[in-house]
mmCIF file of C-alpha atoms and ligand atoms in Angstrom:
data_model
loop_
_atom_site.group_PDB
_atom_site.id
_atom_site.type_symbol
_atom_site.label_atom_id
_atom_site.label_comp_id
_atom_site.label_asym_id
_atom_site.label_seq_id
_atom_site.Cartn_x
_atom_site.Cartn_y
_atom_site.Cartn_z
ATOM 1 C CA MET A 1 18.415 13.497 5.527
ATOM 2 C CA ILE A 2 15.249 12.907 3.725
ATOM 3 C CA ASN A 3 15.289 12.990 -0.051
ATOM 4 C CA ALA A 4 11.789 13.380 -0.742
ATOM 5 C CA THR A 5 12.056 14.489 -4.517
ATOM 6 C CA GLY A 6 11.001 12.475 -7.704
ATOM 7 C CA MET A 7 13.554 9.783 -8.412
ATOM 8 C CA LEU A 8 12.810 8.619 -11.978
ATOM 9 C CA ARG A 9 13.694 10.339 -15.281
ATOM 10 C CA ASP A 10 11.310 12.544 -16.822
ATOM 11 C CA GLY A 11 8.962 10.654 -19.052
ATOM 12 C CA ALA A 12 9.749 7.295 -17.174
ATOM 13 C CA LEU A 13 5.980 6.306 -17.562
ATOM 14 C CA GLU A 14 5.142 7.946 -21.021
ATOM 15 C CA ASN A 15 2.587 6.308 -23.037
ATOM 16 C CA LYS A 16 1.272 4.206 -20.244
ATOM 17 C CA THR A 17 -2.009 4.427 -18.735
ATOM 18 C CA ILE A 18 -2.339 3.482 -15.068
ATOM 19 C CA ILE A 19 -5.667 2.641 -13.126
ATOM 20 C CA VAL A 20 -5.447 3.666 -9.535
ATOM 21 C CA THR A 21 -8.125 2.412 -7.147
ATOM 22 C CA GLY A 22 -8.515 4.657 -4.379
ATOM 23 C CA GLY A 23 -6.706 7.434 -6.326
ATOM 24 C CA GLY A 24 -8.853 10.309 -5.126
ATOM 25 C CA THR A 25 -7.326 10.494 -1.494
ATOM 26 C CA GLY A 26 -4.163 9.663 0.658
ATOM 27 C CA LEU A 27 -1.480 7.652 -0.817
ATOM 28 C CA GLY A 28 -3.261 6.798 -3.902
ATOM 29 C CA LYS A 29 -3.784 10.532 -4.858
ATOM 30 C CA SER A 30 0.137 11.070 -4.070
ATOM 31 C CA MET A 31 1.162 8.203 -6.424
ATOM 32 C CA ALA A 32 -1.167 9.086 -9.216
ATOM 33 C CA LYS A 33 0.378 12.556 -9.036
ATOM 34 C CA TYR A 34 3.845 11.367 -9.523
ATOM 35 C CA PHE A 35 2.802 9.165 -12.337
ATOM 36 C CA LEU A 36 1.296 11.950 -14.073
ATOM 37 C CA GLN A 37 4.402 13.964 -13.638
ATOM 38 C CA LEU A 38 6.308 11.077 -14.936
ATOM 39 C CA GLY A 39 4.081 11.135 -18.254
ATOM 40 C CA ALA A 40 1.519 8.699 -17.656
ATOM 41 C CA ARG A 41 -2.218 8.940 -18.221
ATOM 42 C CA VAL A 42 -4.069 7.902 -14.937
ATOM 43 C CA VAL A 43 -7.595 6.747 -13.986
ATOM 44 C CA ILE A 44 -8.534 7.310 -10.483
ATOM 45 C CA CYS A 45 -11.624 5.278 -9.278
ATOM 46 C CA SER A 46 -13.183 4.618 -5.846
ATOM 47 C CA ARG A 47 -16.674 5.076 -4.659
ATOM 48 C CA LYS A 48 -17.104 8.762 -4.059
ATOM 49 C CA LEU A 49 -17.329 10.645 -7.559
ATOM 50 C CA PRO A 50 -17.319 14.005 -6.185
ATOM 51 C CA VAL A 51 -13.941 13.486 -4.180
ATOM 52 C CA LEU A 52 -12.469 11.957 -7.346
ATOM 53 C CA GLU A 53 -13.438 14.911 -9.506
ATOM 54 C CA ALA A 54 -12.167 17.443 -7.040
ATOM 55 C CA ALA A 55 -8.906 15.282 -6.900
ATOM 56 C CA ALA A 56 -8.735 15.082 -10.693
ATOM 57 C CA ALA A 57 -9.061 18.922 -11.247
ATOM 58 C CA GLU A 58 -6.304 19.341 -8.761
ATOM 59 C CA LEU A 59 -3.999 16.719 -10.261
ATOM 60 C CA THR A 60 -4.458 18.400 -13.761
ATOM 61 C CA GLU A 61 -3.954 21.657 -12.200
ATOM 62 C CA ALA A 62 -0.585 20.581 -10.421
ATOM 63 C CA THR A 63 0.680 18.412 -13.327
ATOM 64 C CA GLY A 64 -0.896 19.223 -16.718
ATOM 65 C CA GLY A 65 -1.633 15.375 -17.087
ATOM 66 C CA GLN A 66 -4.564 13.627 -18.276
ATOM 67 C CA VAL A 67 -6.622 12.279 -15.208
ATOM 68 C CA LEU A 68 -9.951 10.354 -15.758
ATOM 69 C CA PRO A 69 -12.001 10.004 -12.548
ATOM 70 C CA LEU A 70 -14.531 7.203 -12.381
ATOM 71 C CA ALA A 71 -17.017 5.814 -9.674
ATOM 72 C CA CYS A 72 -16.249 2.234 -8.777
ATOM 73 C CA ASP A 73 -16.907 0.130 -5.935
ATOM 74 C CA VAL A 74 -14.220 -2.478 -6.164
ATOM 75 C CA ARG A 75 -16.732 -5.089 -4.593
ATOM 76 C CA HIS A 76 -18.785 -4.842 -7.881
ATOM 77 C CA PRO A 77 -17.423 -6.762 -11.043
ATOM 78 C CA GLN A 78 -19.717 -4.968 -13.363
ATOM 79 C CA GLU A 79 -18.496 -1.590 -12.013
ATOM 80 C CA ILE A 80 -15.068 -2.621 -12.495
ATOM 81 C CA GLU A 81 -15.703 -3.831 -16.105
ATOM 82 C CA ALA A 82 -17.099 -0.256 -16.667
ATOM 83 C CA VAL A 83 -13.831 1.337 -15.703
ATOM 84 C CA ILE A 84 -11.911 -0.922 -17.988
ATOM 85 C CA ALA A 85 -14.241 0.059 -20.841
ATOM 86 C CA GLN A 86 -14.266 3.696 -20.235
ATOM 87 C CA THR A 87 -10.407 3.601 -19.773
ATOM 88 C CA VAL A 88 -9.674 1.857 -23.224
ATOM 89 C CA GLU A 89 -12.409 4.017 -24.875
ATOM 90 C CA ARG A 90 -10.661 7.363 -23.531
ATOM 91 C CA PHE A 91 -7.027 6.395 -23.630
ATOM 92 C CA GLY A 92 -6.850 3.281 -25.995
ATOM 93 C CA ARG A 93 -5.218 0.931 -23.486
ATOM 94 C CA ILE A 94 -4.071 -0.121 -19.932
ATOM 95 C CA ASP A 95 -0.703 -0.725 -19.007
ATOM 96 C CA GLY A 96 -0.784 -0.666 -15.071
ATOM 97 C CA LEU A 97 -3.170 -1.436 -12.226
ATOM 98 C CA LEU A 98 -2.310 -0.087 -8.746
ATOM 99 C CA ASN A 99 -4.683 -1.846 -6.249
ATOM 100 C CA ASN A 100 -4.696 0.603 -3.582
ATOM 101 C CA SER A 101 -8.206 0.888 -2.293
ATOM 102 C CA ALA A 102 -8.624 -0.232 1.332
ATOM 103 C CA GLY A 103 -11.055 -0.261 4.297
ATOM 104 C CA ASN A 104 -9.692 -0.666 7.839
ATOM 105 C CA PHE A 105 -10.247 0.286 11.466
ATOM 106 C CA ILE A 106 -8.622 -0.900 14.694
ATOM 107 C CA SER A 107 -10.907 -2.960 17.058
ATOM 108 C CA PRO A 108 -10.424 -5.879 19.306
ATOM 109 C CA THR A 109 -11.776 -8.693 16.949
ATOM 110 C CA GLU A 110 -14.310 -9.995 19.250
ATOM 111 C CA ARG A 111 -16.029 -6.651 19.057
ATOM 112 C CA LEU A 112 -16.612 -7.024 15.525
ATOM 113 C CA SER A 113 -19.991 -8.117 13.726
ATOM 114 C CA TYR A 114 -19.766 -10.477 10.697
ATOM 115 C CA LYS A 115 -20.617 -7.546 8.499
ATOM 116 C CA ALA A 116 -17.657 -5.620 10.101
ATOM 117 C CA PHE A 117 -15.470 -8.360 9.286
ATOM 118 C CA ASP A 118 -16.910 -8.786 5.666
ATOM 119 C CA ILE A 119 -16.757 -5.293 4.761
ATOM 120 C CA ILE A 120 -12.796 -5.033 5.090
ATOM 121 C CA VAL A 121 -12.245 -8.439 3.524
ATOM 122 C CA ASP A 122 -14.711 -7.428 0.493
ATOM 123 C CA ILE A 123 -12.804 -4.104 -0.256
ATOM 124 C CA VAL A 124 -9.334 -5.257 0.248
ATOM 125 C CA LEU A 125 -9.262 -8.838 -0.820
ATOM 126 C CA ARG A 126 -12.427 -9.438 -2.987
ATOM 127 C CA GLY A 127 -11.827 -5.871 -4.686
ATOM 128 C CA THR A 128 -8.176 -6.830 -5.343
ATOM 129 C CA TYR A 129 -8.799 -10.051 -7.041
ATOM 130 C CA TYR A 130 -11.975 -8.835 -8.966
ATOM 131 C CA PHE A 131 -9.799 -5.909 -10.428
ATOM 132 C CA THR A 132 -6.801 -8.106 -11.051
ATOM 133 C CA LEU A 133 -8.830 -10.648 -12.804
ATOM 134 C CA ALA A 134 -10.815 -8.164 -15.127
ATOM 135 C CA VAL A 135 -7.678 -6.451 -16.217
ATOM 136 C CA GLY A 136 -5.496 -9.644 -16.409
ATOM 137 C CA LYS A 137 -8.280 -11.205 -18.810
ATOM 138 C CA TYR A 138 -8.101 -7.904 -20.732
ATOM 139 C CA TRP A 139 -4.307 -8.106 -21.175
ATOM 140 C CA ILE A 140 -4.114 -11.696 -22.075
ATOM 141 C CA GLU A 141 -6.999 -11.264 -24.568
ATOM 142 C CA ASN A 142 -5.062 -8.117 -26.145
ATOM 143 C CA LYS A 143 -1.603 -9.344 -25.706
ATOM 144 C CA ILE A 144 -0.540 -6.517 -23.491
ATOM 145 C CA PRO A 145 2.375 -7.052 -20.842
ATOM 146 C CA GLY A 146 0.781 -5.156 -18.143
ATOM 147 C CA THR A 147 1.852 -4.719 -14.563
ATOM 148 C CA VAL A 148 0.020 -5.050 -11.323
ATOM 149 C CA LEU A 149 1.168 -3.426 -8.151
ATOM 150 C CA ASN A 150 -0.473 -4.029 -4.736
ATOM 151 C CA ILE A 151 -0.307 -1.706 -1.777
ATOM 152 C CA SER A 152 -0.090 -4.179 1.126
ATOM 153 C CA THR A 153 0.981 -3.844 4.540
ATOM 154 C CA THR A 154 3.838 -5.169 6.746
ATOM 155 C CA TYR A 155 1.150 -7.368 8.612
ATOM 156 C CA ALA A 156 0.218 -9.167 5.481
ATOM 157 C CA THR A 157 3.155 -11.316 6.365
ATOM 158 C CA THR A 158 3.613 -11.124 10.127
ATOM 159 C CA GLY A 159 -0.085 -10.899 10.907
ATOM 160 C CA SER A 160 -1.436 -8.414 13.627
ATOM 161 C CA GLY A 161 -3.902 -8.148 16.287
ATOM 162 C CA TYR A 162 -6.560 -5.356 16.328
ATOM 163 C CA VAL A 163 -6.711 -5.267 12.493
ATOM 164 C CA VAL A 164 -7.438 -8.682 11.760
ATOM 165 C CA PRO A 165 -9.898 -8.572 8.713
ATOM 166 C CA SER A 166 -7.167 -6.353 7.147
ATOM 167 C CA ALA A 167 -4.472 -8.699 7.948
ATOM 168 C CA VAL A 168 -6.368 -11.707 6.535
ATOM 169 C CA ALA A 169 -7.400 -9.825 3.504
ATOM 170 C CA LYS A 170 -3.777 -8.162 2.777
ATOM 171 C CA GLY A 171 -2.360 -11.674 3.451
ATOM 172 C CA GLY A 172 -4.587 -13.105 0.768
ATOM 173 C CA ALA A 173 -4.044 -10.230 -1.669
ATOM 174 C CA LEU A 174 -0.222 -10.762 -1.185
ATOM 175 C CA ILE A 175 -0.584 -14.606 -2.180
ATOM 176 C CA LEU A 176 -2.706 -13.491 -5.246
ATOM 177 C CA VAL A 177 0.319 -11.528 -6.580
ATOM 178 C CA LYS A 178 2.984 -14.238 -5.857
ATOM 179 C CA SER A 179 0.741 -17.057 -7.482
ATOM 180 C CA LEU A 180 -0.296 -14.853 -10.429
ATOM 181 C CA ALA A 181 3.409 -13.711 -10.745
ATOM 182 C CA ALA A 182 4.368 -17.507 -11.636
ATOM 183 C CA GLU A 183 1.045 -18.315 -13.565
ATOM 184 C CA TRP A 184 0.797 -15.208 -15.672
ATOM 185 C CA ALA A 185 4.741 -14.614 -16.433
ATOM 186 C CA ARG A 186 4.102 -16.601 -19.759
ATOM 187 C CA TYR A 187 1.903 -13.553 -20.795
ATOM 188 C CA GLY A 188 4.512 -11.043 -19.882
ATOM 189 C CA ILE A 189 2.410 -9.700 -16.866
ATOM 190 C CA ARG A 190 4.316 -8.897 -13.667
ATOM 191 C CA LEU A 191 2.671 -8.496 -10.245
ATOM 192 C CA ASN A 192 4.452 -6.921 -7.214
ATOM 193 C CA ALA A 193 3.641 -5.430 -3.982
ATOM 194 C CA ILE A 194 4.765 -2.819 -1.497
ATOM 195 C CA ALA A 195 4.402 -3.161 2.189
ATOM 196 C CA PRO A 196 4.358 0.532 3.760
ATOM 197 C CA GLY A 197 4.861 1.291 7.429
ATOM 198 C CA PRO A 198 2.950 4.358 8.446
ATOM 199 C CA PHE A 199 2.625 7.357 6.105
ATOM 200 C CA PRO A 200 0.314 9.956 7.546
ATOM 201 C CA THR A 201 -3.056 10.079 5.707
ATOM 202 C CA LYS A 202 -6.425 11.110 7.006
ATOM 203 C CA GLY A 203 -8.204 7.923 6.055
ATOM 204 C CA ALA A 204 -5.556 5.826 8.009
ATOM 205 C CA TRP A 205 -4.944 8.298 10.980
ATOM 206 C CA ASP A 206 -8.701 8.659 11.850
ATOM 207 C CA ARG A 207 -9.300 4.974 11.928
ATOM 208 C CA LEU A 208 -5.851 3.498 13.075
ATOM 209 C CA PHE A 209 -4.458 6.216 15.270
ATOM 210 C CA PRO A 210 -7.226 8.232 16.881
ATOM 211 C CA GLU A 211 -6.398 10.834 19.518
ATOM 212 C CA PRO A 212 -7.448 8.709 22.415
ATOM 213 C CA LEU A 213 -5.034 5.868 21.338
ATOM 214 C CA VAL A 214 -2.293 8.394 20.562
ATOM 215 C CA LYS A 215 -2.609 9.681 23.881
ATOM 216 C CA LEU A 216 -1.644 6.267 25.281
ATOM 217 C CA MET A 217 1.108 5.253 23.126
ATOM 218 C CA ASN A 218 3.386 7.036 20.476
ATOM 219 C CA PRO A 219 3.290 5.115 17.053
ATOM 220 C CA LEU A 220 6.689 6.523 16.420
ATOM 221 C CA SER A 221 8.377 4.657 19.315
ATOM 222 C CA ARG A 222 8.390 1.392 17.315
ATOM 223 C CA ILE A 223 10.167 2.742 14.203
ATOM 224 C CA PRO A 224 14.001 2.732 14.359
ATOM 225 C CA LEU A 225 14.269 5.732 11.944
ATOM 226 C CA LYS A 226 12.052 7.549 14.424
ATOM 227 C CA ARG A 227 9.771 9.122 11.544
ATOM 228 C CA THR A 228 6.857 8.289 9.328
ATOM 229 C CA GLY A 229 7.224 8.006 5.657
ATOM 230 C CA GLU A 230 6.930 10.797 2.992
ATOM 231 C CA HIS A 231 4.503 10.227 0.291
ATOM 232 C CA GLN A 232 7.135 10.690 -2.172
ATOM 233 C CA GLU A 233 9.275 8.058 -0.934
ATOM 234 C CA LEU A 234 6.389 5.708 -1.606
ATOM 235 C CA ALA A 235 5.563 7.300 -4.991
ATOM 236 C CA ASN A 236 9.057 6.608 -6.164
ATOM 237 C CA LEU A 237 9.072 3.051 -5.434
ATOM 238 C CA ALA A 238 5.617 2.619 -6.875
ATOM 239 C CA ALA A 239 6.453 4.413 -9.921
ATOM 240 C CA TYR A 240 9.695 2.255 -10.276
ATOM 241 C CA LEU A 241 7.585 -1.017 -9.833
ATOM 242 C CA LEU A 242 5.069 0.143 -12.409
ATOM 243 C CA SER A 243 7.787 1.256 -14.826
ATOM 244 C CA ASP A 244 9.961 -0.848 -17.372
ATOM 245 C CA TYR A 245 12.795 -0.364 -15.041
ATOM 246 C CA SER A 246 11.505 -3.248 -12.793
ATOM 247 C CA SER A 247 10.981 -5.445 -15.752
ATOM 248 C CA TYR A 248 12.952 -8.529 -14.261
ATOM 249 C CA MET A 249 10.894 -8.147 -11.063
ATOM 250 C CA THR A 250 7.971 -10.124 -10.293
ATOM 251 C CA GLY A 251 6.247 -11.542 -7.182
ATOM 252 C CA GLU A 252 8.239 -9.510 -4.972
ATOM 253 C CA CYS A 253 6.870 -7.406 -1.923
ATOM 254 C CA ILE A 254 9.069 -4.726 -0.820
ATOM 255 C CA THR A 255 8.903 -3.028 2.647
ATOM 256 C CA ILE A 256 9.156 0.572 3.200
ATOM 257 C CA ASP A 257 8.907 1.036 6.850
ATOM 258 C CA GLY A 258 11.750 2.845 8.499
ATOM 259 C CA GLY A 259 12.702 -0.668 9.963
ATOM 260 C CA GLU A 260 9.576 -1.080 11.984
ATOM 261 C CA VAL A 261 8.870 -4.768 11.353
ATOM 262 C CA LEU A 262 12.550 -5.335 12.217
ATOM 263 C CA SER A 263 11.931 -3.618 15.729
ATOM 264 C CA ALA A 264 10.324 -7.139 16.866
ATOM 265 C CA GLY A 265 14.176 -8.347 16.968
ATOM 266 C CA GLU A 266 14.632 -9.837 20.571
ATOM 267 C CA PHE A 267 17.158 -7.306 21.772
ATOM 268 C CA ASN A 268 16.102 -4.143 19.822
ATOM 269 C CA HIS A 269 14.367 -2.679 22.846
ATOM 270 C CA LEU A 270 17.831 -2.141 24.399
ATOM 271 C CA ASP A 271 17.924 1.181 22.686
ATOM 272 C CA GLN A 272 16.156 2.414 25.665
ATOM 273 C CA VAL A 273 19.239 1.867 27.837
ATOM 274 C CA PRO A 274 21.062 5.027 28.605
ATOM 275 C CA SER A 275 24.554 5.029 26.930
ATOM 276 C CA GLU A 276 26.230 5.818 30.466
ATOM 277 C CA GLN A 277 24.861 2.561 31.847
ATOM 278 C CA TRP A 278 26.623 0.239 29.413
ATOM 279 C CA ASP A 279 29.944 0.338 31.368
ATOM 280 C CA GLU A 280 28.056 -1.230 34.317
ATOM 281 C CA ILE A 281 26.277 -3.673 32.021
ATOM 282 C CA GLU A 282 29.331 -4.788 30.351
ATOM 283 C CA ARG A 283 31.338 -5.068 33.615
ATOM 284 C CA ALA A 284 28.529 -7.437 34.886
ATOM 285 C CA VAL A 285 28.672 -9.441 31.686
ATOM 286 C CA ARG A 286 32.491 -9.727 31.661
ATOM 287 C CA GLN A 287 32.503 -10.595 35.523
ATOM 288 C CA ALA A 288 29.958 -13.411 34.629
ATOM 289 C CA ASN A 289 32.450 -14.732 32.185
ATOM 290 C CA ARG A 290 35.433 -15.056 34.911
ATOM 291 C CA PRO A 291 36.375 -18.639 36.126
ATOM 292 C CA ALA A 292 34.683 -19.142 39.602
ATOM 293 C CA GLY A 293 37.094 -17.570 42.277
ATOM 294 C CA GLY A 294 39.120 -15.840 39.554
HETATM 295 C C1 HXC B 1 -16.356 -1.712 15.174
HETATM 296 C C2 HXC B 1 -17.239 -0.958 13.093
HETATM 297 C C3 HXC B 1 -16.205 0.060 13.364
HETATM 298 C C4 HXC B 1 -15.368 0.047 14.452
HETATM 299 C C5 HXC B 1 -17.494 0.383 11.476
HETATM 300 N N1 HXC B 1 -17.990 -0.851 11.973
HETATM 301 N N2 HXC B 1 -16.612 0.740 12.253
HETATM 302 N N3 HXC B 1 -17.043 -2.052 14.053
HETATM 303 N N4 HXC B 1 -15.384 -0.831 15.392
HETATM 304 N N5 HXC B 1 -14.776 1.373 14.828
HETATM 305 C C6 HXC B 1 -18.924 -1.756 11.649
HETATM 306 C C7 HXC B 1 -20.294 -1.072 11.497
HETATM 307 O O1 HXC B 1 -20.855 -1.037 12.688
HETATM 308 C C8 HXC B 1 -20.996 -2.064 10.368
HETATM 309 O O2 HXC B 1 -21.322 -3.296 11.159
HETATM 310 C C9 HXC B 1 -19.957 -2.521 9.405
HETATM 311 O O3 HXC B 1 -18.535 -2.083 10.259
HETATM 312 C C10 HXC B 1 -19.938 -1.463 8.125
HETATM 313 O O4 HXC B 1 -19.853 -0.051 8.645
HETATM 314 P P1 HXC B 1 -20.337 1.152 7.790
HETATM 315 O O5 HXC B 1 -20.033 2.403 8.526
HETATM 316 O O6 HXC B 1 -21.944 0.805 7.592
HETATM 317 O O7 HXC B 1 -19.822 0.802 6.359
HETATM 318 P P2 HXC B 1 -19.235 2.012 5.538
HETATM 319 O O8 HXC B 1 -19.808 3.234 5.706
HETATM 320 O O9 HXC B 1 -19.310 1.383 4.103
HETATM 321 O O10 HXC B 1 -17.636 2.143 5.746
HETATM 322 C C11 HXC B 1 -16.764 1.197 5.398
HETATM 323 C C12 HXC B 1 -15.657 1.263 6.642
HETATM 324 C C13 HXC B 1 -14.997 2.750 6.513
HETATM 325 C C14 HXC B 1 -14.546 0.385 5.900
HETATM 326 C C15 HXC B 1 -16.117 1.116 7.799
HETATM 327 O O11 HXC B 1 -14.098 2.808 7.719
HETATM 328 C C16 HXC B 1 -14.493 3.389 5.178
HETATM 329 O O12 HXC B 1 -15.123 3.675 4.335
HETATM 330 N N6 HXC B 1 -13.095 2.921 5.047
HETATM 331 C C17 HXC B 1 -12.503 3.467 3.755
HETATM 332 C C18 HXC B 1 -11.042 4.127 3.891
HETATM 333 C C19 HXC B 1 -10.149 3.495 5.118
HETATM 334 O O13 HXC B 1 -10.591 2.484 5.609
HETATM 335 N N7 HXC B 1 -8.949 3.935 4.964
HETATM 336 C C20 HXC B 1 -7.925 3.487 5.704
HETATM 337 C C21 HXC B 1 -6.984 2.510 5.093
HETATM 338 S S1 HXC B 1 -5.545 2.565 6.111
HETATM 339 P P3 HXC B 1 -22.757 -3.757 11.644
HETATM 340 O O14 HXC B 1 -22.723 -5.040 11.707
HETATM 341 O O15 HXC B 1 -22.762 -2.759 13.019
HETATM 342 O O16 HXC B 1 -23.753 -3.105 10.721
HETATM 343 C C22 HXC B 1 -4.788 0.944 6.005
HETATM 344 C C23 HXC B 1 -3.360 1.063 6.761
HETATM 345 C C24 HXC B 1 -2.892 -0.112 7.229
HETATM 346 O O17 HXC B 1 -5.304 0.081 5.520
HETATM 347 C C25 HXC B 1 -1.626 0.008 7.905
HETATM 348 C C26 HXC B 1 -1.177 1.298 8.643
HETATM 349 C C27 HXC B 1 0.115 1.102 9.147
HETATM 350 P P1 NAP B 2 -7.290 6.382 2.358
HETATM 351 O O1 NAP B 2 -7.070 7.674 1.798
HETATM 352 O O2 NAP B 2 -8.329 6.283 3.288
HETATM 353 O O3 NAP B 2 -7.494 5.504 0.742
HETATM 354 C C1 NAP B 2 -8.450 4.481 1.023
HETATM 355 C C2 NAP B 2 -8.955 4.668 -0.493
HETATM 356 O O4 NAP B 2 -9.707 3.401 -0.904
HETATM 357 C C3 NAP B 2 -9.922 5.782 -0.505
HETATM 358 O O5 NAP B 2 -9.753 6.699 -1.598
HETATM 359 C C4 NAP B 2 -11.493 5.107 -0.787
HETATM 360 O O6 NAP B 2 -12.099 5.899 -1.478
HETATM 361 C C5 NAP B 2 -11.178 3.761 -1.514
HETATM 362 N N1 NAP B 2 -11.988 2.825 -1.116
HETATM 363 C C6 NAP B 2 -12.517 2.351 0.084
HETATM 364 N N2 NAP B 2 -13.703 1.456 -0.115
HETATM 365 C C7 NAP B 2 -13.631 1.298 -1.553
HETATM 366 C C8 NAP B 2 -14.475 0.363 -2.307
HETATM 367 N N3 NAP B 2 -15.359 -0.276 -1.880
HETATM 368 N N4 NAP B 2 -14.386 0.653 -3.764
HETATM 369 C C9 NAP B 2 -13.415 1.402 -4.361
HETATM 370 N N5 NAP B 2 -12.600 2.253 -3.442
HETATM 371 C C10 NAP B 2 -12.721 2.161 -2.117
HETATM 372 O O7 NAP B 2 -6.001 5.672 3.060
HETATM 373 P P2 NAP B 2 -4.540 5.448 2.678
HETATM 374 O O8 NAP B 2 -3.761 5.566 4.027
HETATM 375 O O9 NAP B 2 -4.139 6.480 1.568
HETATM 376 O O10 NAP B 2 -4.533 4.048 2.119
HETATM 377 C C11 NAP B 2 -4.062 3.726 0.870
HETATM 378 C C12 NAP B 2 -3.620 2.075 0.936
HETATM 379 O O11 NAP B 2 -2.351 2.111 1.549
HETATM 380 C C13 NAP B 2 -4.567 1.253 1.376
HETATM 381 O O12 NAP B 2 -4.420 0.038 0.826
HETATM 382 C C14 NAP B 2 -3.849 0.960 2.719
HETATM 383 O O13 NAP B 2 -4.088 -0.266 3.216
HETATM 384 C C15 NAP B 2 -2.417 1.150 2.381
HETATM 385 N N6 NAP B 2 -1.467 1.347 3.582
HETATM 386 C C16 NAP B 2 -1.562 2.604 4.063
HETATM 387 C C17 NAP B 2 -0.500 2.934 5.289
HETATM 388 C C18 NAP B 2 -0.447 4.236 5.738
HETATM 389 O O14 NAP B 2 0.132 4.175 6.815
HETATM 390 N N7 NAP B 2 -1.250 5.322 5.324
HETATM 391 C C19 NAP B 2 0.168 1.885 5.726
HETATM 392 C C20 NAP B 2 0.163 0.693 5.108
HETATM 393 C C21 NAP B 2 -0.677 0.469 3.847
HETATM 394 P P3 NAP B 2 -13.761 5.945 -1.481
HETATM 395 O O15 NAP B 2 -14.154 6.349 0.051
HETATM 396 O O16 NAP B 2 -14.151 6.904 -2.386
HETATM 397 O O17 NAP B 2 -14.244 4.759 -1.950
#
C-alpha cells in the first residue's frame, strides 16, 4: 500500500524560510507545497518568472501560505545574491536552501558539443555551489544554523552512461555536501542530499524517457517495487531533512528509488524465472552436489 500523505506534524516548519531553486515546476513545486503546508515561508526561483508567478498563485491558493517567486538563473552569482537580499527583506531571514534546479537530457556522450556538456554542468554543479556558498556566507555572518538539501540522483555515486554531464555534476554536488557538512558543522550548518529514482515530472520525462525510447524499453522493469515514486513520498523526506527533527544528520545522502540501484545485484534478474521452473533448476543444482557415480 502506498501511503502518499503528509508525514510530519502540523507546523513542523513554522517560522522557517526556505528557498527552493527550480520551485516553479515538477518536484520542486511539490516539495514547496508541502513546506508551505507545514508552515514554512517559501521562495521559489528559476529562470522563467511567468512560470514561477503562476506556481506561486496556485500554491498560495492551495495552502494559504506565503510564497515569493523570484527570477534567478543559478549560473549567475549576482542573481543569487539578489534572491538572498529580497528574501531577507521580505521574510527577515533564511533557514533552508533546497538545491533542486537542474538541466538534463539523454544522449550518447560523443554526440554532445562542448556547449551542451557545459550547460548541464553549469546549472547543476556551478549553480549548486554558487547558491550554497552565497547562503552559507550569509548564515555564518548572521550566526544562523541553516540547512541545505540537495536533490541528487542515484547515479551521482554509481555513474551512468547517456547522462554523463548530469552524472559528473551531481557527483560533484554530492561531494560538496559531504565536504561542507564537515567544514561548516562548527557553525551549526547541516547539509544533506536525497537521491531519488524515477518520479514522474514533465521536465524529466520529456528529456529522459521520450516516447521513442519508452517504446523500446519499459523504465519500470528495472525497479524492484515496480512503480515510480509519488511526489509526496519525496516531499516527506525533504521536509524531514530540512526540519529540526533531522538535527543530528549531516553529510548524508538518502536513496528513495523503489530499490532500483539494488537491481544491479548479480542475480536479481532471476526474478524473470517462472516460479514453476524452480523445481527443475533446484534438481539440477542438487544433482551437481552429488558425488560422482552416487
Ligand atoms: C544533444 C542537445 C540536446 C540533445 C540540447 N542540446 N538538447 N545536444 N542532444 N537532446 C544542446 C544544444 O544543441 C546546445 O548546444 C546546448 O545543448 C544548449 O541547448 P539550448 O537548447 O540552447 O539550451 P537552453 O534553451 O538553455 O536549455 C537548457 C537545457 C534544457 C538543459 C538543454 O533541457 C532545459 O532547459 N532543461 C531544464 C529542465 C530539465 O532539464 N529538467 C530535467 C531534470 S531531470 P550547441 O552546441 O548546439 O549550441 C533530472 C532527473 C535525473 O535531472 C534522474 C532521473 C531518474
Ligand atoms: P523539472 O520540473 O524540469 O525541474 C527542473 C527545474 O530547474 C525547473 O523548474 C527549471 O526552471 C529549473 N532550472 C533549470 N535551469 C535553471 C537555471 N539555469 N537556473 C535556475 N533554475 C533552473 O524536473 P524535475 O524532475 O522536477 O527535477 C527536479 C530535480 O529532481 C532535479 O534536480 C533533478 O535532477 C532531480 N531528479 C529528478 C528525478 C525525476 O525522476 N523526476 C529523479 C532524480 C532526480 P526554469 O526552466 O524556469 O529555469
